[in-house]
């Protein structure tokens, strides 16, 4: 793990709307508000669906030639400092 990462493999930034909007979305998807007494907090468990962990083909167009370029992309490739894919060892979906 690189020193600069402070031990984090991945950092995600999420934008969470105001409380009223969260409650409206939860109601729309029939999610219950959960109370946790040990920390005196209320929350919703929003389900997360991840993409398949496989390789996909992306296409782009070369700006100079107009040629269509295809490139394979591993959807979940998390590489360590040595270039080894550590996704299956380090990440649980």
C-alpha positions in Angstrom: 0.0 0.0 0.0 1.5 3.4 -1.0 2.4 5.6 2.0 0.4 8.5 0.6 -2.8 6.5 0.8 -2.8 6.4 4.6 -3.8 2.8 4.4 -6.8 3.4 2.2 -7.3 1.2 -0.9 -10.2 3.3 -2.2 -11.8 6.6 -1.2 -15.3 7.4 -2.3 -17.0 10.7 -2.2 -20.7 10.7 -1.8 -23.2 13.6 -2.1 -26.1 13.0 0.3 -29.0 15.4 0.0 -30.8 17.0 2.9 -32.8 15.0 5.5 -36.2 15.7 3.9 -35.0 14.5 0.4 -33.4 11.3 1.9 -36.7 10.5 3.7 -38.7 11.0 0.5 -36.4 8.7 -1.5 -36.5 6.1 1.3 -40.3 6.3 1.3 -40.4 5.9 -2.5 -38.4 2.7 -2.3 -40.2 1.4 0.8 -37.2 1.6 3.1 -37.6 1.6 6.9 -35.9 4.2 9.1 -33.7 2.2 11.5 -32.9 3.4 15.0 -29.6 2.3 16.7 -29.9 2.8 20.4 -26.2 2.3 21.2 -25.3 5.4 19.2 -28.7 7.2 19.3 -28.8 7.4 15.5 -31.4 7.0 12.8 -30.5 5.8 9.3 -31.7 4.1 6.2 -30.0 1.1 4.6 -30.0 1.9 1.0 -29.1 -1.1 -1.2 -26.1 -0.8 -3.5 -25.8 -2.8 -6.7 -22.3 -3.1 -8.1 -21.4 -3.7 -11.7 -20.2 -7.1 -12.7 -16.5 -7.7 -12.0 -15.4 -8.5 -15.5 -13.8 -6.9 -18.5 -15.7 -4.6 -20.8 -14.8 -3.1 -24.1 -14.9 0.7 -24.3 -14.9 2.5 -27.6 -13.7 6.0 -28.5 -13.0 8.0 -31.6 -9.6 9.3 -32.4 -9.9 13.1 -32.7 -7.4 13.4 -35.5 -8.2 10.4 -37.7 -11.9 9.7 -36.8 -10.9 6.1 -36.3 -12.9 4.0 -33.8 -10.7 2.6 -31.1 -11.6 -0.3 -28.9 -9.9 -0.9 -25.6 -10.6 -3.5 -22.9 -11.1 -2.2 -19.4 -11.2 -4.3 -16.3 -14.2 -2.9 -14.4 -12.7 -3.6 -10.9 -8.9 -3.6 -11.3 -7.3 -2.4 -8.0 -3.6 -2.6 -8.4 -1.1 -2.6 -5.6 2.3 -0.8 -5.8 3.8 -3.8 -7.7 0.9 -3.8 -10.3 -0.8 -6.9 -8.9 -4.6 -6.9 -9.0 -5.7 -7.2 -5.4 -9.4 -6.7 -5.9 -10.6 -10.2 -5.0 -8.3 -10.2 -1.9 -9.0 -6.7 -0.6 -12.6 -5.9 -1.6 -15.9 -7.5 -0.5 -19.0 -6.7 -2.4 
